Amino acid sequence: MRNIDAKGHVTGQSLYVDDLPTWEGTLYGVVFYATVAHATLQQLDTSRARALPGVIDILTAKDIPGENQIGGILPDEELFASNEVHFQGQPIGLIVATSEAIAKKARQLISVDYQEKEVITDPRDAQTKGRLIFPPRTFSMGNTKQAWAACAYTVQGRADVNGQEHLYIETQGAYAYPMENGHIKISSSTQGPTAVQRTTARVLGVPMHTIEVDVVRLGGGFGGKEDQATPWAVMAALAAQKWSAPVKLILHRMDDMRMTGKRHPYSADYKLGLSSDLKMIAYEVVFYQNAGAAADLSPAVMERTLFHATNAYYIPNVVATAYSCKTNLPPNTAFRGFGGPQGMFVIEAAIAHAAHTLQVPKEKIQEANLLVKGNSFPYGQKITDNGLKTAWQQMQEKFALEDVKKSIVAYNQTHSTTKKGYALMPICFGISFTKTPMNQARALVHIYSDGSVGISTGAVEMGQGVNTKMIQVAAHVFDLPAHYIKLETTNTTRVANTSPTAASATADLNGKALEKACKTLLTRLKTCAANHLQTQPQNISLKQGQVWIKDKATAMDWSQLIEHAFLDRICLTENGHYATPVIHYNKTQEKGHPFAYHVMGLALTEVTVDCLRGTYHFDAVKIVHDFGKSMNMHVDRGQIEGGLVQGMGWMTLEELRYDPEGKLLSNSLSTYKVPDVYSAPEHIYIMSLPTQSTEMALLKSKAVGEPPLMYGIGAYFAIEHAISAFNPSYVPIQNAPFTHEKVLLSLYETGV
Amino acid sequence: MIAFILNNSEVQLNKPGGYLLVDAIRYHFKLKGTKLGCREGDCGACTVLIGQHENGEVHYKQATSCLTPIANIAGKHVVTIEGLAMQELSPVQQALVEESGTQCGFCTPGFVMSLSNYSLSETHPSAAKAKTAIDGNICRCTGYKSIERAASHITKLLENKDANNSMEWLIEHKFIPAWFSSIPKRLKQLPQHQHTLTNAIVVGGGTDLYVQQPDKLEETPVNPLSQLSELNYIKADNNVCRLGAAVTVSNLLESETFNQLFPTLWPHLKLVSSTPIRNMATLAGNLVNASPIGDLTAFLMALDAHIVLSDSAKTKTIPLKQFYKGYKQLDKLDRELITEIFFTLPDKDTHFNFEKISKRIHLDIASVNTAISIRVADNIITQVHLSAGGIGPTPAYLSNTVKYLTGKVLAPATIKAANNVLQNEISPISDVRGQETYKRLLVRQLFYAHFITLFPKTFTLPQLI
């Protein structure tokens, strides 16, 4: 089944927030923000701006009737800075005007005096000065202190990995309309409708039931709209509440880039010990997470870095510590992989370091240490199958790994200006929100009296195809053609208390809830049919819109059955609730079983580096991926390809730059470059890992949103491999992304 | 009042000429299929087609509506995604659906428009041309492979296109609605706009000006350089090539004359921005923008081009290499307008090369760019012009290096020694496009790349490093 939205997308009929019809009397909001990264607000003069015709109001902290607080995990972030600003781009107020152009003009007329304070942008600097978001955490297993003595080799060093701008093509935005009795409806481009509802209620000082949040779809999210879609919706609602008028707030791209957080940059110190047969025996790592100026989702992101610190490898002795460091940058936030990719990059860098020191191919160390069934992660959960070993074998058998390696060696012997390189990148990613209570979801199913079906879930469609999968679930349970089923918008009045669409788990959670609701309805309908057909319910089945008794079709079709059920006064609406079983986690011990299951896979990345110009081109990426039993290969393949290229972008050309004063330099699409059609690998080959899958996955189809991003990490090490072929004295720089600049400087370490 | 055809309707718009087409489409005409992603021509979500009469036929080009002032579309046909609506999906739309070439969908209308323009305009469809057609469209979801697969289906269909009756064939095969055939006649019936220069600001393609000062320009009238057809010509006679100020990068690419002069023109100009921006950006705009890393500025400077500046009273000619006086400072009065760029035609012993490196190879601003034209006789460098951008406050003509090279033997030792001269006449600074040490190294490498590319028998990389 193709994505159900595809037709709307290609005809331009799909609606996003800024496409919704404009209500009469709509006002427009433009955010007024700090231009210094750390300062006390001395004086705010809005008088000239207020005098501009068309300006209705300028809302600041003092206009907030409720609490000036938007922090989700920790209450440490104001909606509007009241006394102090902590990053450049921090909102101070909202200009409300009759047009966006007027509001933008008014913004130029506001003046602020700042009493500037020390600006910190480096996480290590922040850690040294004790500026932490919350206390550090440590995951450990075995005893590294004893293990070092048993190591034949040890390497230690530092690895740095930069952040990443989400660059959803649709910028952040919301549209709030006042309803009767002070109620407010918000159309928001958010991955977390409940977060928008809860925070709006908190700031406006009203109960949650007065706020309705509706999401049609997102023009991309990638984690950037999990927590950080909230402030804009709250601001629009605040103005709508005060002025009893519809208020639209769509961020201009440069405002979006300067005001919102990104993937966290990390710095890390590692020490890795190996035996003489290349088994990794001990690993110690300290992560310095650049959290930015407020907690946002950093605690959870940091936790996942620790969960994935050993990636796909078994290391018996591990100590992994992480600091969430408070700096004067926009609060960094969720981004596909959620801290996992950074942890994985560091262990891969440590392995590359060891391989370089021992002069062995990196993949030899990787292969020797893959997790096998029964191995424990440092957090206590055990791996339940040999998927990684199988993936490695498949890479040999199906993608002729040895031949690829030989042909690259041969190429490099005969070419002096260009060199080829390759890298293998195994992944092992845990599926579930690591905060156990978030692993719950609900779905509401209505069967209308004409037999058509309407479904609401807590899942937000942002391109990942979750709505398509939801329709497949209902179509599967009822055995109906898909056109009988409609997926409704995601709305807090139909499905309440939702977890955000995140953690790759949304299809699993909402799909399972939906499956339960549909099955309950099916049971009722079978009973109804049995009554009318004078048989037992267990003899009844539904096949392609027809009622069957055992192996014979009856004359009763779906719509007749529904009509009977309605006249029999049988409830044709059902709410399904699902809470992931089995999972638990003890934060005091840092042990438990946090994940429903793991997704595994292996990627082989092949690159050609132009050693004259310092550029690169990816020839191919070959992937063996653990889909479980994919319920929709069209959707899932898109997730693999898209996640891979996004991860490659992070590792290669996407370079986030701030100056020492905390000003974002890569502040637009002309200075922050994401992959274009030419940057994508020439070929992406994907094959499915043969697997038994798991009942924990929706219809045994494993989660696919985040894991493929981490295949992109192979791009970094493939480039490094090619550089070594040109410059044998190259020492790994351990600093992602591998920009053209770093490539050229690594090819010619002595400079001009 | 600006009159044009929007999809299948004759429309008039009472807005200043500087008002942006995307705002007209989305917020005046309420056509919400055209999306806004960046307002700087870098994402392509707002891509539309613009059709105009050329040599008796209507030709379509894709453009980013976020950088197009409405003054530039007076008398033209603008096609948005809504203009492709038919009973069924077009083959372009169908291919994207079939190949799952759309995920979140926000960039999709832009891709549909680019691939539709490819269908309308491409006379030699191929996988490479299809890729070029979408080089100005960013997708953050798919990783592009599904879109490429869709594009290859379209290419296969287009191989059967009747080159002589392209429009009829496309209508018959439902690439475009039937009413497209009425557009040539209807365009002629539109009120004619008389374009005369006023005191308003001159805008070429708008591709840089609207990135810098969109809010101000949206409220003002503008002088649309691109509408002055008398400034759009490419001529080569009497040993001189003359280019009108309004010539776009795409015009160069389409020009037989220019392709004969520069057989490797496409590989060079492929590095300049993207298809929609190349369709819009003018030569004069690139020169007056005075960006230290203007690609065409470096290109033309290495041809020792001259520019003609005119005001209402008189004209003057100056060498391009003397045009830049400092960062964004020109040897030009405000009232003067570049009307022409000309250069002496290179002879058969003259070789030309252009090199550019940026963070992303395509659709990006250079870290360093450089161009060379070099004449060699009996292995002696008899004449050379060398330019570079990104190495100082202005685009630079590297006169010391030129002086050093002239008369020398074409050999690795000469080039290595010339690099020392070169390094002494550049002053790159560290910025978002690279630190100084990188830019110096990069200039050396690209300088060497000129020689390795032009004289592969004489120069190899190992000999030079």
Tab-separated table of C-alpha atoms in Angstrom, chain A residues 254-448:
chain	number	residue	atom	x	y	z
A	254	MET	CA	16.066	32.359	9.879
A	255	ASP	CA	14.020	32.899	13.039
A	256	ASP	CA	13.429	29.180	13.210
A	257	MET	CA	17.117	28.420	12.872
A	258	ARG	CA	18.233	30.975	15.450
A	259	MET	CA	15.515	30.283	18.030
A	260	THR	CA	15.299	26.510	18.052
A	261	GLY	CA	17.672	23.871	19.392
A	262	LYS	CA	19.278	21.157	17.348
A	263	ARG	CA	20.851	17.750	17.696
A	264	HIS	CA	23.251	17.945	20.650
A	265	PRO	CA	26.926	18.384	19.912
A	266	TYR	CA	28.993	16.060	22.098
A	267	SER	CA	32.593	15.909	23.162
A	268	ALA	CA	33.913	12.706	24.724
A	269	ASP	CA	36.998	11.165	26.297
A	270	TYR	CA	37.384	7.460	25.793
A	271	LYS	CA	39.697	4.645	26.753
A	272	LEU	CA	39.365	1.306	25.012
A	273	GLY	CA	41.192	-1.920	25.887
A	274	LEU	CA	41.517	-4.966	23.648
A	275	SER	CA	42.892	-8.451	23.988
A	276	SER	CA	45.527	-9.772	21.596
A	277	ASP	CA	42.771	-11.396	19.529
A	278	LEU	CA	41.019	-8.017	19.186
A	279	LYS	CA	38.254	-8.635	21.699
A	280	MET	CA	37.184	-5.414	23.353
A	281	ILE	CA	37.589	-6.034	27.066
A	282	ALA	CA	37.160	-2.656	28.654
A	283	TYR	CA	35.672	0.673	27.684
A	284	GLU	CA	35.546	3.855	29.693
A	285	VAL	CA	33.914	6.908	28.247
A	286	VAL	CA	32.910	10.330	29.505
A	287	PHE	CA	30.405	12.283	27.441
A	288	TYR	CA	30.060	16.055	27.578
A	289	GLN	CA	26.666	16.826	26.128
A	290	ASN	CA	26.167	20.383	24.935
A	291	ALA	CA	22.637	20.847	26.246
A	292	GLY	CA	22.300	24.527	25.508
A	293	ALA	CA	20.652	26.943	27.903
A	294	ALA	CA	17.817	24.811	29.292
A	295	ALA	CA	16.972	21.180	29.890
A	296	ASP	CA	14.384	20.689	27.171
A	297	LEU	CA	14.743	16.943	26.401
A	298	SER	CA	18.470	16.799	27.207
A	299	PRO	CA	18.142	14.453	30.208
A	300	ALA	CA	16.394	11.861	28.082
A	301	VAL	CA	18.749	12.378	25.161
A	302	MET	CA	21.739	11.946	27.438
A	303	GLU	CA	20.246	8.756	28.815
A	304	ARG	CA	19.978	7.275	25.343
A	305	THR	CA	23.602	8.156	24.648
A	306	LEU	CA	24.474	5.948	27.613
A	307	PHE	CA	22.141	3.181	26.446
A	308	HIS	CA	23.902	3.097	23.086
A	309	ALA	CA	27.441	3.824	24.218
A	310	THR	CA	28.578	0.336	23.191
A	311	ASN	CA	26.463	0.255	20.013
A	312	ALA	CA	26.345	-3.284	18.592
A	313	TYR	CA	29.236	-4.683	20.561
A	314	TYR	CA	29.684	-6.803	23.622
A	315	ILE	CA	32.202	-5.309	26.006
A	316	PRO	CA	32.244	-7.045	29.404
A	317	ASN	CA	33.699	-4.133	31.367
A	318	VAL	CA	32.199	-0.704	30.805
A	319	VAL	CA	31.980	2.587	32.631
A	320	ALA	CA	30.062	5.242	30.711
A	321	THR	CA	29.460	8.614	32.334
A	322	ALA	CA	27.618	11.564	30.881
A	323	TYR	CA	27.397	15.219	31.820
A	324	SER	CA	24.622	17.408	30.518
A	325	CYS	CA	26.400	20.733	30.220
A	326	LYS	CA	24.593	24.034	30.342
A	327	THR	CA	25.829	26.490	27.724
A	328	ASN	CA	24.543	29.707	26.208
A	329	LEU	CA	23.188	28.147	23.049
A	330	PRO	CA	19.558	27.452	22.151
A	331	PRO	CA	18.364	24.443	24.170
A	332	ASN	CA	19.268	21.395	22.125
A	333	THR	CA	16.564	18.859	21.624
A	334	ALA	CA	15.352	15.600	20.121
A	335	PHE	CA	16.652	14.633	16.713
A	336	ARG	CA	16.171	11.216	15.087
A	337	GLY	CA	18.316	8.843	17.130
A	338	PHE	CA	17.985	10.994	20.247
A	339	GLY	CA	21.552	10.849	21.591
A	340	GLY	CA	22.094	7.298	20.410
A	341	PRO	CA	24.000	8.338	17.285
A	342	GLN	CA	26.455	10.415	19.317
A	343	GLY	CA	27.197	7.475	21.630
A	344	MET	CA	27.679	5.246	18.608
A	345	PHE	CA	29.987	7.715	16.885
A	346	VAL	CA	32.273	7.793	19.898
A	347	ILE	CA	32.656	4.015	20.179
A	348	GLU	CA	33.247	3.816	16.420
A	349	ALA	CA	35.896	6.544	16.726
A	350	ALA	CA	37.543	4.607	19.546
A	351	ILE	CA	37.552	1.459	17.405
A	352	ALA	CA	39.000	3.431	14.480
A	353	HIS	CA	41.697	4.696	16.799
A	354	ALA	CA	42.528	1.158	17.919
A	355	ALA	CA	42.520	-0.115	14.331
A	356	HIS	CA	44.855	2.689	13.281
A	357	THR	CA	47.208	2.001	16.184
A	358	LEU	CA	47.244	-1.762	15.612
A	359	GLN	CA	47.270	-1.369	11.817
A	360	VAL	CA	44.352	-3.742	11.364
A	361	PRO	CA	41.219	-3.093	9.305
A	362	LYS	CA	38.571	-1.446	11.454
A	363	GLU	CA	35.972	-4.029	10.526
A	364	LYS	CA	38.113	-6.799	11.951
A	365	ILE	CA	37.627	-5.339	15.429
A	366	GLN	CA	33.953	-4.653	14.737
A	367	GLU	CA	33.267	-8.198	13.598
A	368	ALA	CA	35.153	-9.790	16.497
A	369	ASN	CA	32.951	-8.040	19.050
A	370	LEU	CA	29.400	-8.173	17.685
A	371	LEU	CA	26.691	-8.856	20.243
A	372	VAL	CA	25.393	-12.406	20.242
A	373	LYS	CA	22.338	-13.972	21.846
A	374	GLY	CA	22.537	-13.825	25.630
A	375	ASN	CA	25.051	-10.963	25.819
A	376	SER	CA	24.189	-8.237	28.282
A	377	PHE	CA	24.167	-4.545	27.636
A	378	PRO	CA	25.679	-2.413	30.399
A	379	TYR	CA	22.093	-1.567	31.439
A	380	GLY	CA	21.256	-5.182	32.099
A	381	GLN	CA	18.989	-6.111	29.222
A	382	LYS	CA	20.110	-9.124	27.197
A	383	ILE	CA	20.211	-9.452	23.441
A	384	THR	CA	17.796	-12.125	22.267
A	385	ASP	CA	19.120	-13.188	18.876
A	386	ASN	CA	22.159	-13.351	16.614
A	387	GLY	CA	20.920	-10.760	14.139
A	388	LEU	CA	24.199	-8.897	13.969
A	389	LYS	CA	26.233	-12.001	13.126
A	390	THR	CA	23.640	-12.922	10.516
A	391	ALA	CA	23.795	-9.425	9.059
A	392	TRP	CA	27.559	-9.733	8.745
A	393	GLN	CA	27.226	-13.067	6.957
A	394	GLN	CA	24.593	-11.618	4.631
A	395	MET	CA	26.905	-8.733	3.813
A	396	GLN	CA	29.501	-11.267	2.700
A	397	GLU	CA	27.072	-13.470	0.827
A	398	LYS	CA	24.669	-11.024	-0.753
A	399	PHE	CA	26.859	-7.948	-1.174
A	400	ALA	CA	30.216	-9.689	-1.719
A	401	LEU	CA	32.039	-7.707	0.932
A	402	GLU	CA	35.406	-9.306	0.208
A	403	ASP	CA	35.168	-8.494	-3.497
A	404	VAL	CA	34.320	-4.891	-2.727
A	405	LYS	CA	37.356	-4.640	-0.486
A	406	LYS	CA	39.633	-6.147	-3.124
A	407	SER	CA	38.343	-3.894	-5.867
A	408	ILE	CA	38.936	-0.844	-3.688
A	409	VAL	CA	42.529	-1.900	-3.020
A	410	ALA	CA	43.036	-2.436	-6.748
A	411	TYR	CA	41.518	0.947	-7.583
A	412	ASN	CA	43.747	2.737	-5.138
A	413	GLN	CA	46.857	1.107	-6.557
A	414	THR	CA	46.128	2.455	-9.998
A	415	HIS	CA	44.770	5.920	-9.148
A	416	SER	CA	46.826	8.747	-7.738
A	417	THR	CA	44.351	11.659	-7.786
A	418	THR	CA	41.298	9.877	-6.440
A	419	LYS	CA	41.098	7.221	-3.742
A	420	LYS	CA	38.315	4.962	-2.657
A	421	GLY	CA	37.438	3.947	0.866
A	422	TYR	CA	34.828	1.876	2.644
A	423	ALA	CA	33.472	1.363	6.129
A	424	LEU	CA	31.118	-1.012	7.837
A	425	MET	CA	28.594	0.317	10.289
A	426	PRO	CA	26.610	-2.092	12.440
A	427	ILE	CA	23.728	-0.722	14.470
A	428	CYS	CA	21.727	-1.975	17.414
A	429	PHE	CA	19.002	0.409	18.530
A	430	GLY	CA	16.562	-0.051	21.392
A	431	ILE	CA	12.865	0.552	20.721
A	432	SER	CA	10.674	2.172	23.411
A	433	PHE	CA	10.633	5.470	25.195
A	434	THR	CA	13.316	5.027	27.828
A	435	LYS	CA	10.923	6.672	30.270
A	436	THR	CA	8.662	3.670	30.811
A	437	PRO	CA	5.393	5.570	31.567
A	438	MET	CA	5.496	7.143	28.115
A	439	ASN	CA	5.022	3.737	26.491
A	440	GLN	CA	1.259	3.914	26.293
A	441	ALA	CA	-1.173	4.960	23.614
A	442	ARG	CA	-4.832	5.069	22.732
A	443	ALA	CA	-6.917	4.813	19.607
A	444	LEU	CA	-10.539	5.694	18.981
A	445	VAL	CA	-12.490	3.851	16.314
A	446	HIS	CA	-15.916	4.800	15.050
A	447	ILE	CA	-17.808	2.634	12.631
A	448	TYR	CA	-20.418	4.864	11.036
